mmCIF file of C-alpha atoms in Angstrom:
data_model
loop_
_atom_site.group_PDB
_atom_site.id
_atom_site.type_symbol
_atom_site.label_atom_id
_atom_site.label_comp_id
_atom_site.label_asym_id
_atom_site.label_seq_id
_atom_site.Cartn_x
_atom_site.Cartn_y
_atom_site.Cartn_z
ATOM 1 C CA UNK A 176 16.032 75.643 -59.739
ATOM 2 C CA UNK A 177 18.314 73.538 -61.758
ATOM 3 C CA UNK A 178 18.383 69.721 -62.422
ATOM 4 C CA UNK A 179 21.520 68.206 -64.008
ATOM 5 C CA UNK A 180 21.112 64.833 -66.005
ATOM 6 C CA UNK A 181 24.371 62.895 -66.775
ATOM 7 C CA UNK A 182 24.706 59.775 -68.921
ATOM 8 C CA UNK A 183 27.274 58.986 -71.537
ATOM 9 C CA UNK A 184 24.303 57.483 -73.618
ATOM 10 C CA UNK A 185 22.278 60.115 -75.355
ATOM 11 C CA UNK A 186 19.242 58.058 -75.593
ATOM 12 C CA UNK A 187 19.294 57.235 -71.882
ATOM 13 C CA UNK A 188 19.783 60.797 -70.726
ATOM 14 C CA UNK A 189 16.736 61.898 -73.045
ATOM 15 C CA UNK A 190 14.642 59.115 -71.739
ATOM 16 C CA UNK A 191 15.190 60.361 -68.155
ATOM 17 C CA UNK A 192 14.321 63.833 -69.292
ATOM 18 C CA UNK A 193 10.940 62.815 -70.699
ATOM 19 C CA UNK A 194 10.084 60.888 -67.670
ATOM 20 C CA UNK A 195 10.850 63.897 -65.412
ATOM 21 C CA UNK A 196 8.710 66.143 -67.602
ATOM 22 C CA UNK A 197 5.898 63.647 -67.396
ATOM 23 C CA UNK A 198 5.747 63.878 -63.670
ATOM 24 C CA UNK A 199 4.288 67.295 -64.216
ATOM 25 C CA UNK A 200 6.481 68.919 -61.438
ATOM 26 C CA UNK A 201 9.543 69.951 -63.239
ATOM 27 C CA UNK A 202 9.734 72.393 -66.169
ATOM 28 C CA UNK A 203 11.945 71.698 -69.258
ATOM 29 C CA UNK A 204 13.839 74.933 -68.823
ATOM 30 C CA UNK A 205 15.017 73.606 -65.343
ATOM 31 C CA UNK A 206 16.676 70.499 -66.939
ATOM 32 C CA UNK A 207 20.256 70.515 -68.298
ATOM 33 C CA UNK A 208 21.628 67.293 -69.837
ATOM 34 C CA UNK A 209 25.075 66.028 -70.435
ATOM 35 C CA UNK A 210 26.727 63.103 -72.072
ATOM 36 C CA UNK A 211 30.222 64.235 -71.106
ATOM 37 C CA UNK A 212 30.679 63.831 -67.435
ATOM 38 C CA UNK A 213 33.637 66.310 -67.348
ATOM 39 C CA UNK A 214 31.657 68.940 -69.073
ATOM 40 C CA UNK A 215 28.806 68.321 -66.429
ATOM 41 C CA UNK A 216 31.435 68.713 -63.630
ATOM 42 C CA UNK A 217 32.418 72.005 -64.962
ATOM 43 C CA UNK A 218 28.915 73.242 -65.310
ATOM 44 C CA UNK A 219 28.048 72.126 -61.862
ATOM 45 C CA UNK A 220 31.008 73.789 -60.180
ATOM 46 C CA UNK A 221 30.173 77.030 -61.833
ATOM 47 C CA UNK A 222 26.342 77.162 -61.788
ATOM 48 C CA UNK A 223 25.803 75.087 -58.493
ATOM 49 C CA UNK A 224 22.498 73.330 -59.348
ATOM 50 C CA UNK A 225 20.415 71.788 -56.680
ATOM 51 C CA UNK A 226 19.981 68.339 -58.076
ATOM 52 C CA UNK A 227 22.103 65.894 -60.112
ATOM 53 C CA UNK A 228 21.057 62.577 -61.722
ATOM 54 C CA UNK A 229 24.083 60.633 -62.611
ATOM 55 C CA UNK A 230 24.658 57.292 -64.330
ATOM 56 C CA UNK A 231 27.092 55.304 -62.151
ATOM 57 C CA UNK A 232 28.748 53.442 -65.069
ATOM 58 C CA UNK A 233 30.504 56.000 -67.384
ATOM 59 C CA UNK A 234 33.704 55.388 -69.295
ATOM 60 C CA UNK A 235 35.434 58.607 -68.306
ATOM 61 C CA UNK A 236 34.289 59.293 -64.709
ATOM 62 C CA UNK A 237 31.964 56.896 -62.622
ATOM 63 C CA UNK A 238 28.941 58.519 -61.204
ATOM 64 C CA UNK A 239 30.125 57.961 -57.554
ATOM 65 C CA UNK A 240 33.475 59.615 -58.332
ATOM 66 C CA UNK A 241 31.667 62.583 -60.065
ATOM 67 C CA UNK A 242 29.325 63.025 -57.151
ATOM 68 C CA UNK A 243 32.282 62.992 -54.684
ATOM 69 C CA UNK A 244 34.032 65.728 -56.671
ATOM 70 C CA UNK A 245 30.973 68.120 -57.164
ATOM 71 C CA UNK A 246 30.025 67.838 -53.469
ATOM 72 C CA UNK A 247 33.335 69.483 -52.522
ATOM 73 C CA UNK A 248 32.244 72.690 -54.432
ATOM 74 C CA UNK A 249 28.373 72.163 -53.804
ATOM 75 C CA UNK A 250 28.167 70.688 -50.306
ATOM 76 C CA UNK A 251 24.341 70.762 -50.321
ATOM 77 C CA UNK A 252 23.738 69.268 -53.718
ATOM 78 C CA UNK A 253 21.475 66.277 -53.865
ATOM 79 C CA UNK A 254 22.493 63.290 -55.930
ATOM 80 C CA UNK A 255 20.417 60.596 -57.443
ATOM 81 C CA UNK A 256 22.277 57.656 -59.012
ATOM 82 C CA UNK A 257 20.998 55.800 -62.081
ATOM 83 C CA UNK A 258 22.258 52.325 -62.946
ATOM 84 C CA UNK A 259 21.237 49.147 -64.581
ATOM 85 C CA UNK A 260 22.806 46.952 -61.800
ATOM 86 C CA UNK A 261 21.116 46.901 -58.520
ATOM 87 C CA UNK A 262 24.314 45.966 -56.480
ATOM 88 C CA UNK A 263 25.881 49.231 -57.735
ATOM 89 C CA UNK A 264 22.800 51.142 -56.825
ATOM 90 C CA UNK A 265 22.509 49.767 -53.363
ATOM 91 C CA UNK A 266 26.301 50.758 -52.775
ATOM 92 C CA UNK A 267 25.855 54.283 -54.125
ATOM 93 C CA UNK A 268 22.753 54.721 -51.965
ATOM 94 C CA UNK A 269 24.672 53.815 -48.903
ATOM 95 C CA UNK A 270 27.372 56.221 -49.895
ATOM 96 C CA UNK A 271 25.076 59.130 -49.265
ATOM 97 C CA UNK A 272 22.810 59.491 -52.467
ATOM 98 C CA UNK A 273 19.310 60.901 -51.835
ATOM 99 C CA UNK A 274 17.841 58.157 -54.115
ATOM 100 C CA UNK A 275 18.748 55.751 -56.744
ATOM 101 C CA UNK A 276 16.990 54.560 -60.035
ATOM 102 C CA UNK A 277 17.182 51.249 -61.701
ATOM 103 C CA UNK A 278 17.081 50.883 -65.490
ATOM 104 C CA UNK A 279 14.959 50.357 -67.156
ATOM 105 C CA UNK A 280 13.284 53.620 -65.618
ATOM 106 C CA UNK A 281 9.498 53.414 -64.959
ATOM 107 C CA UNK A 282 7.440 56.675 -64.633
ATOM 108 C CA UNK A 283 5.893 55.647 -61.205
ATOM 109 C CA UNK A 284 9.435 55.158 -59.793
ATOM 110 C CA UNK A 285 10.663 58.488 -61.060
ATOM 111 C CA UNK A 286 7.548 60.186 -59.559
ATOM 112 C CA UNK A 287 8.633 58.785 -56.171
ATOM 113 C CA UNK A 288 12.075 60.173 -56.570
ATOM 114 C CA UNK A 289 10.786 63.691 -57.514
ATOM 115 C CA UNK A 290 8.643 63.532 -54.438
ATOM 116 C CA UNK A 291 11.719 62.694 -52.282
ATOM 117 C CA UNK A 292 13.553 65.864 -53.774
ATOM 118 C CA UNK A 293 10.613 68.050 -53.130
ATOM 119 C CA UNK A 294 10.664 66.937 -49.497
ATOM 120 C CA UNK A 295 14.305 67.493 -49.173
ATOM 121 C CA UNK A 296 14.294 70.866 -50.683
ATOM 122 C CA UNK A 297 11.399 71.861 -48.616
ATOM 123 C CA UNK A 298 13.328 70.855 -45.356
ATOM 124 C CA UNK A 299 16.252 72.914 -46.554
ATOM 125 C CA UNK A 300 14.096 76.014 -47.312
ATOM 126 C CA UNK A 301 13.155 76.422 -43.506
ATOM 127 C CA UNK A 302 14.637 79.584 -42.376
ATOM 128 C CA UNK A 303 17.637 79.289 -40.172
ATOM 129 C CA UNK A 304 19.567 81.801 -38.139
ATOM 130 C CA UNK A 305 22.309 81.911 -40.810
ATOM 131 C CA UNK A 306 19.851 83.358 -43.318
ATOM 132 C CA UNK A 307 21.563 86.799 -43.461
ATOM 133 C CA UNK A 308 20.596 88.399 -40.131
ATOM 134 C CA UNK A 309 20.390 92.257 -40.205
ATOM 135 C CA UNK A 310 23.331 92.689 -37.984
ATOM 136 C CA UNK A 311 25.874 89.864 -37.403
ATOM 137 C CA UNK A 312 28.668 90.221 -35.007
ATOM 138 C CA UNK A 313 31.510 87.894 -35.656
ATOM 139 C CA UNK A 314 33.832 86.936 -32.781
ATOM 140 C CA UNK A 315 35.287 83.789 -34.535
ATOM 141 C CA UNK A 316 37.818 84.217 -37.262
ATOM 142 C CA UNK A 317 37.990 87.750 -38.514
ATOM 143 C CA UNK A 318 36.052 89.608 -36.055
ATOM 144 C CA UNK A 319 33.791 92.363 -37.092
ATOM 145 C CA UNK A 320 30.280 93.739 -37.265
ATOM 146 C CA UNK A 321 28.200 93.016 -40.574
ATOM 147 C CA UNK A 322 25.265 95.101 -41.212
ATOM 148 C CA UNK A 323 23.143 93.691 -44.136
ATOM 149 C CA UNK A 324 26.182 91.706 -45.241
ATOM 150 C CA UNK A 325 28.610 94.706 -45.192
ATOM 151 C CA UNK A 326 31.359 95.059 -42.640
ATOM 152 C CA UNK A 327 31.518 98.136 -40.698
ATOM 153 C CA UNK A 328 34.638 100.096 -40.038
ATOM 154 C CA UNK A 329 34.490 101.509 -36.609
ATOM 155 C CA UNK A 330 37.700 103.574 -37.041
ATOM 156 C CA UNK A 331 38.433 103.239 -33.299
ATOM 157 C CA UNK A 332 39.966 106.462 -31.835
ATOM 158 C CA UNK A 333 41.796 104.128 -29.188
ATOM 159 C CA UNK A 334 42.486 100.734 -28.547
ATOM 160 C CA UNK A 335 40.659 100.896 -25.141
ATOM 161 C CA UNK A 336 37.356 101.745 -26.732
ATOM 162 C CA UNK A 337 37.672 98.671 -28.903
ATOM 163 C CA UNK A 338 38.831 96.608 -25.998
ATOM 164 C CA UNK A 339 35.830 97.544 -23.903
ATOM 165 C CA UNK A 340 33.392 96.734 -26.700
ATOM 166 C CA UNK A 341 34.996 93.282 -27.078
ATOM 167 C CA UNK A 342 35.074 92.743 -23.264
ATOM 168 C CA UNK A 343 31.417 93.613 -23.108
ATOM 169 C CA UNK A 344 30.589 91.266 -26.146
ATOM 170 C CA UNK A 345 32.634 88.494 -24.684
ATOM 171 C CA UNK A 346 30.620 88.799 -21.307
ATOM 172 C CA UNK A 347 27.267 89.654 -23.189
ATOM 173 C CA UNK A 348 25.190 87.308 -21.114
ATOM 174 C CA UNK A 349 25.774 88.891 -17.814
ATOM 175 C CA UNK A 350 26.247 92.279 -16.114
ATOM 176 C CA UNK A 351 29.858 93.051 -15.548
ATOM 177 C CA UNK A 352 30.877 95.039 -12.430
ATOM 178 C CA UNK A 353 32.665 98.334 -13.078
ATOM 179 C CA UNK A 354 35.248 96.956 -10.636
ATOM 180 C CA UNK A 355 35.996 94.020 -12.821
ATOM 181 C CA UNK A 356 36.335 96.273 -15.684
ATOM 182 C CA UNK A 357 38.831 98.491 -13.802
ATOM 183 C CA UNK A 358 40.979 95.445 -12.870
ATOM 184 C CA UNK A 359 40.866 93.923 -16.274
ATOM 185 C CA UNK A 360 41.148 96.960 -18.757
ATOM 186 C CA UNK A 361 42.258 99.956 -16.826
ATOM 187 C CA UNK A 362 44.177 98.824 -13.507
ATOM 188 C CA UNK A 363 45.063 102.371 -12.380
ATOM 189 C CA UNK A 364 46.098 102.832 -8.936
ATOM 190 C CA UNK A 365 43.586 105.722 -8.301
ATOM 191 C CA UNK A 366 40.018 104.372 -8.347
ATOM 192 C CA UNK A 367 38.799 107.922 -9.113
ATOM 193 C CA UNK A 368 41.013 108.149 -12.213
ATOM 194 C CA UNK A 369 40.009 104.591 -13.297
ATOM 195 C CA UNK A 370 36.284 105.672 -12.964
ATOM 196 C CA UNK A 371 36.802 108.870 -15.039
ATOM 197 C CA UNK A 372 38.716 106.988 -17.681
ATOM 198 C CA UNK A 373 35.959 104.385 -17.872
ATOM 199 C CA UNK A 374 33.272 107.090 -18.209
ATOM 200 C CA UNK A 375 35.120 108.608 -21.169
ATOM 201 C CA UNK A 376 35.595 105.211 -22.868
ATOM 202 C CA UNK A 377 31.910 104.437 -22.393
ATOM 203 C CA UNK A 378 30.881 107.761 -23.807
ATOM 204 C CA UNK A 379 32.877 107.320 -27.001
ATOM 205 C CA UNK A 380 31.832 103.913 -27.256
ATOM 206 C CA UNK A 381 28.215 104.690 -27.145
ATOM 207 C CA UNK A 382 28.666 107.463 -29.764
ATOM 208 C CA UNK A 383 30.518 104.945 -31.985
ATOM 209 C CA UNK A 384 27.458 102.591 -31.748
ATOM 210 C CA UNK A 385 25.149 105.586 -32.560
ATOM 211 C CA UNK A 386 27.145 106.737 -35.549
ATOM 212 C CA UNK A 387 26.848 103.359 -37.244
ATOM 213 C CA UNK A 388 22.941 103.273 -36.296
ATOM 214 C CA UNK A 389 23.407 100.053 -34.276
ATOM 215 C CA UNK A 390 20.496 99.025 -31.974
ATOM 216 C CA UNK A 391 23.017 98.224 -29.235
ATOM 217 C CA UNK A 392 22.613 99.701 -25.756
ATOM 218 C CA UNK A 393 25.191 99.717 -22.755
ATOM 219 C CA UNK A 394 22.851 99.160 -19.928
ATOM 220 C CA UNK A 395 24.049 100.206 -16.374
ATOM 221 C CA UNK A 396 22.552 98.656 -13.422
ATOM 222 C CA UNK A 397 23.917 98.238 -9.654
ATOM 223 C CA UNK A 398 27.367 99.454 -10.689
ATOM 224 C CA UNK A 399 27.710 96.963 -13.553
ATOM 225 C CA UNK A 400 27.316 97.054 -17.407
ATOM 226 C CA UNK A 401 25.826 94.928 -20.009
ATOM 227 C CA UNK A 402 25.201 95.021 -23.804
ATOM 228 C CA UNK A 403 21.437 94.885 -24.629
ATOM 229 C CA UNK A 404 20.316 94.384 -28.116
ATOM 230 C CA UNK A 405 17.192 93.095 -30.123
ATOM 231 C CA UNK A 406 16.794 89.788 -32.048
ATOM 232 C CA UNK A 407 17.883 91.419 -35.250
ATOM 233 C CA UNK A 408 21.498 91.563 -33.777
ATOM 234 C CA UNK A 409 22.889 88.040 -33.779
ATOM 235 C CA UNK A 410 26.356 86.914 -32.593
ATOM 236 C CA UNK A 411 28.046 84.164 -34.316
ATOM 237 C CA UNK A 412 29.129 82.287 -31.099
ATOM 238 C CA UNK A 413 25.550 82.081 -29.892
ATOM 239 C CA UNK A 414 24.469 80.749 -33.299
ATOM 240 C CA UNK A 415 27.334 78.231 -33.132
ATOM 241 C CA UNK A 416 26.706 77.132 -29.436
ATOM 242 C CA UNK A 417 22.945 76.771 -30.364
ATOM 243 C CA UNK A 418 23.595 74.674 -33.562
ATOM 244 C CA UNK A 419 25.905 72.325 -31.345
ATOM 245 C CA UNK A 420 23.236 71.958 -28.853
ATOM 246 C CA UNK A 421 20.303 71.178 -31.287
ATOM 247 C CA UNK A 422 22.345 69.175 -33.847
ATOM 248 C CA UNK A 423 24.677 66.794 -31.812
ATOM 249 C CA UNK A 424 24.721 64.206 -34.489
ATOM 250 C CA UNK A 425 25.715 64.564 -38.143
ATOM 251 C CA UNK A 426 23.323 62.965 -40.669
ATOM 252 C CA UNK A 427 22.500 63.042 -44.414
ATOM 253 C CA UNK A 428 19.723 65.478 -43.799
ATOM 254 C CA UNK A 429 21.574 68.129 -41.835
ATOM 255 C CA UNK A 430 24.988 67.807 -43.264
ATOM 256 C CA UNK A 431 24.617 70.820 -45.535
ATOM 257 C CA UNK A 432 23.600 72.985 -42.450
ATOM 258 C CA UNK A 433 26.561 71.691 -40.444
ATOM 259 C CA UNK A 434 28.880 72.651 -43.301
ATOM 260 C CA UNK A 435 27.422 76.134 -43.167
ATOM 261 C CA UNK A 436 28.081 76.550 -39.526
ATOM 262 C CA UNK A 437 31.616 75.322 -39.949
ATOM 263 C CA UNK A 438 32.047 78.015 -42.446
ATOM 264 C CA UNK A 439 30.588 80.604 -39.902
ATOM 265 C CA UNK A 440 32.773 79.378 -36.969
ATOM 266 C CA UNK A 441 35.994 78.770 -38.795
ATOM 267 C CA UNK A 442 38.947 80.512 -37.396
ATOM 268 C CA UNK A 443 40.304 81.371 -33.804
ATOM 269 C CA UNK A 444 38.090 82.897 -31.378
ATOM 270 C CA UNK A 445 38.783 86.784 -31.668
ATOM 271 C CA UNK A 446 41.528 86.168 -33.983
ATOM 272 C CA UNK A 447 44.529 88.718 -33.814
ATOM 273 C CA UNK A 448 43.183 90.106 -30.503
ATOM 274 C CA UNK A 449 45.790 88.978 -27.779
ATOM 275 C CA UNK A 450 44.066 90.679 -24.821
ATOM 276 C CA UNK A 451 45.378 88.879 -21.538
ATOM 277 C CA UNK A 452 41.963 88.122 -20.471
ATOM 278 C CA UNK A 453 41.351 86.036 -23.628
ATOM 279 C CA UNK A 454 44.066 83.662 -23.106
ATOM 280 C CA UNK A 455 41.911 80.548 -22.014
ATOM 281 C CA UNK A 456 39.068 81.236 -24.424
ATOM 282 C CA UNK A 457 40.949 80.553 -27.650
ATOM 283 C CA UNK A 458 41.557 76.924 -26.669
ATOM 284 C CA UNK A 459 37.961 76.359 -25.426
ATOM 285 C CA UNK A 460 36.389 77.445 -28.692
ATOM 286 C CA UNK A 461 39.047 75.741 -30.751
ATOM 287 C CA UNK A 462 38.496 72.348 -29.012
ATOM 288 C CA UNK A 463 34.677 72.755 -29.874
ATOM 289 C CA UNK A 464 35.415 73.592 -33.479
ATOM 290 C CA UNK A 465 37.785 70.741 -33.848
ATOM 291 C CA UNK A 466 35.490 68.169 -32.316
ATOM 292 C CA UNK A 467 32.873 69.124 -34.794
ATOM 293 C CA UNK A 468 35.282 68.820 -37.666
ATOM 294 C CA UNK A 469 36.069 65.238 -36.469
ATOM 295 C CA UNK A 470 32.447 64.340 -36.397
ATOM 296 C CA UNK A 471 31.823 65.654 -40.058
ATOM 297 C CA UNK A 472 34.985 63.892 -41.061
ATOM 298 C CA UNK A 473 33.880 60.644 -39.401
ATOM 299 C CA UNK A 474 30.506 60.926 -41.295
ATOM 300 C CA UNK A 475 32.133 61.333 -44.617
ATOM 301 C CA UNK A 476 34.525 58.260 -43.824
ATOM 302 C CA UNK A 477 31.815 56.123 -42.740
ATOM 303 C CA UNK A 478 29.921 56.837 -45.937
ATOM 304 C CA UNK A 479 32.977 56.230 -47.965
ATOM 305 C CA UNK A 480 33.324 59.847 -49.235
ATOM 306 C CA UNK A 481 37.081 59.433 -48.723
ATOM 307 C CA UNK A 482 38.176 62.705 -50.703
ATOM 308 C CA UNK A 483 35.791 64.877 -48.410
ATOM 309 C CA UNK A 484 36.766 63.135 -45.150
ATOM 310 C CA UNK A 485 40.534 63.721 -46.170
ATOM 311 C CA UNK A 486 39.858 67.483 -46.819
ATOM 312 C CA UNK A 487 37.976 67.787 -43.363
ATOM 313 C CA UNK A 488 40.539 65.736 -41.396
ATOM 314 C CA UNK A 489 43.505 67.803 -42.870
ATOM 315 C CA UNK A 490 42.130 70.889 -41.362
ATOM 316 C CA UNK A 491 42.343 69.275 -37.954
ATOM 317 C CA UNK A 492 46.049 68.213 -38.737
ATOM 318 C CA UNK A 493 47.141 71.730 -39.280
ATOM 319 C CA UNK A 494 46.073 72.427 -35.705
ATOM 320 C CA UNK A 495 46.813 68.966 -34.095
ATOM 321 C CA UNK A 496 49.918 67.443 -36.071
ATOM 322 C CA UNK A 497 50.643 65.153 -33.086
ATOM 323 C CA UNK A 498 47.277 63.607 -32.837
ATOM 324 C CA UNK A 499 48.002 59.790 -33.151
ATOM 325 C CA UNK A 500 44.323 58.793 -34.008
ATOM 326 C CA UNK A 501 44.227 61.398 -36.698
ATOM 327 C CA UNK A 502 47.613 60.643 -38.199
ATOM 328 C CA UNK A 503 46.459 56.907 -38.521
ATOM 329 C CA UNK A 504 43.130 57.875 -40.003
ATOM 330 C CA UNK A 505 44.803 60.117 -42.611
ATOM 331 C CA UNK A 506 47.236 57.431 -43.573
ATOM 332 C CA UNK A 507 44.492 54.956 -43.850
ATOM 333 C CA UNK A 508 42.557 57.451 -46.171
ATOM 334 C CA UNK A 509 45.523 57.801 -48.516
ATOM 335 C CA UNK A 510 45.815 54.010 -48.523
ATOM 336 C CA UNK A 511 42.176 53.583 -49.505
ATOM 337 C CA UNK A 512 42.410 56.310 -52.210
ATOM 338 C CA UNK A 513 45.547 54.643 -53.356
ATOM 339 C CA UNK A 514 47.482 57.766 -53.249
ATOM 340 C CA UNK A 515 51.030 56.412 -52.301
ATOM 341 C CA UNK A 516 52.830 59.691 -53.277
ATOM 342 C CA UNK A 517 50.603 61.871 -50.776
ATOM 343 C CA UNK A 518 50.700 58.850 -48.214
ATOM 344 C CA UNK A 519 54.683 58.991 -48.279
ATOM 345 C CA UNK A 520 54.866 62.740 -48.088
ATOM 346 C CA UNK A 521 52.262 62.903 -45.210
ATOM 347 C CA UNK A 522 54.229 60.170 -43.327
ATOM 348 C CA UNK A 523 57.472 62.050 -43.811
ATOM 349 C CA UNK A 524 55.735 65.401 -42.389
ATOM 350 C CA UNK A 525 54.529 63.518 -39.387
ATOM 351 C CA UNK A 526 58.015 62.127 -38.802
ATOM 352 C CA UNK A 527 59.548 65.656 -38.807
ATOM 353 C CA UNK A 528 56.794 66.926 -36.492
ATOM 354 C CA UNK A 529 57.442 64.160 -33.906
ATOM 355 C CA UNK A 530 61.192 64.748 -34.152
ATOM 356 C CA UNK A 531 60.586 68.447 -33.814
ATOM 357 C CA UNK A 532 58.751 67.904 -30.500
ATOM 358 C CA UNK A 533 61.306 65.153 -29.529
ATOM 359 C CA UNK A 534 58.318 62.710 -29.239
ATOM 360 C CA UNK A 535 58.877 59.092 -30.247
ATOM 361 C CA UNK A 536 56.748 58.009 -33.322
ATOM 362 C CA UNK A 537 53.930 55.886 -32.234
ATOM 363 C CA UNK A 538 53.976 52.156 -33.457
ATOM 364 C CA UNK A 539 50.093 52.569 -34.671
ATOM 365 C CA UNK A 540 51.360 55.386 -37.158
ATOM 366 C CA UNK A 541 54.145 53.149 -38.319
ATOM 367 C CA UNK A 542 51.830 50.224 -38.913
ATOM 368 C CA UNK A 543 49.416 52.501 -40.720
ATOM 369 C CA UNK A 544 52.074 53.572 -43.150
ATOM 370 C CA UNK A 545 53.328 50.019 -43.762
ATOM 371 C CA UNK A 546 49.924 48.580 -44.474
ATOM 372 C CA UNK A 547 49.660 48.066 -48.197
ATOM 373 C CA UNK A 548 46.679 49.168 -50.245
ATOM 374 C CA UNK A 549 44.081 46.462 -50.606
ATOM 375 C CA UNK A 550 42.772 45.510 -53.871
#
C-alpha cells in the first residue's frame, strides 16, 4: 500500500505527512512525498500507488491536471485534493475526487479522510469474477483458453476440431442437436458419413481437452451435445453479460471495475474466425461494447475529465466514424481542451470519411467545428 503526497511547498507536504501518521492507521514506510509534481507523475505511472493527495494550486501542474493524467495509467487510483480555497475544493470534488481537505489542515478532518479511504479500498477488495479464474475461456478479442494465466496451445490437427469446440462454446447454454451440427459444420449429402465424421471430430476434441487437463465434458443427451464444466471454468462473455446486468449505471465507486471489464471485453467477438454461422454475432457483441464505452465516456465528460473522455470516445470513433453525435462530442471536447490543432485534424478526417461514403456532412458537425473556444 502506497500513499503519494504532492505539494510544491515542503512544509505543507511534511505537515500532511505528520497528520496522516498521527491517525495511527498509516505507516511511515507507506508514505512517499514530492514537491515536484512532474517527478510525482513519473513515480505514480511507474509504481501505481493506491492513493494520491495532491495540492490543487501548484505552479508547474495543477492538482486537477495531475489527477487527470495519472488516472489514464492508474484507472483505479483514489485522489484527495488539498487546497486553501474552498471554491477550488468543491470544484475538484465534483470532478471525481474521493475527498478534499481545506488548509489549514486539522487532524480530525484528516482522520475522516483516512476513514473514507479505508472504506473505498475495502469495497475494491471484494473478490470479483475477474480475480484470476483458474481457467478463463476468451471469446472476445484474441480468443483462447487461459489456465492459471497462461494461454494454452491446442495445436489443432484440423480446422473442424477447432470449429466444433468454438461452435459448442458459442452455444454453451443449450444442447445442440447433432443434426444442427451436421447442417452447420459438416453438410455432407450422406447422413451416415456426416455421423461418422462428427464422431471422429468429437473423439479428437475430447482427447484434446484431456491432454490439457481441462475439466470440460462434452455431454450427449437425446441426440444433442453440450459442453459441461465446473465453476472454476469461466467464459469472458458470461462475465461480461453478468457485469452489464448488475452494473447498468457508471458511478464513481464502480468505475474502476467497469474499466477492468472493458479491458476483458475489448476486441471483436471471436476475432479472426470468419465462420459463416458467426456473421450476426460480431455485430451484436460490438453494439453492446460500444454502448458501454459511450456510458463511460459520458461519465468522464459529465465530471469534466475531458482527456479521459476523449480517449474513450476515440475508441468508438474508430468503429463508427459516421456517428454524428459522436463527431459533435469529439469536436466539443477538443474545443474545451483548447486543442485547435487536433480539432482541425479531426474535422478534416471526418470530412474525408463522409466524402468517402458519399454522405453529406451534417450541419451539427459543421456548427461544432465553427464554435470558438470559450474563455
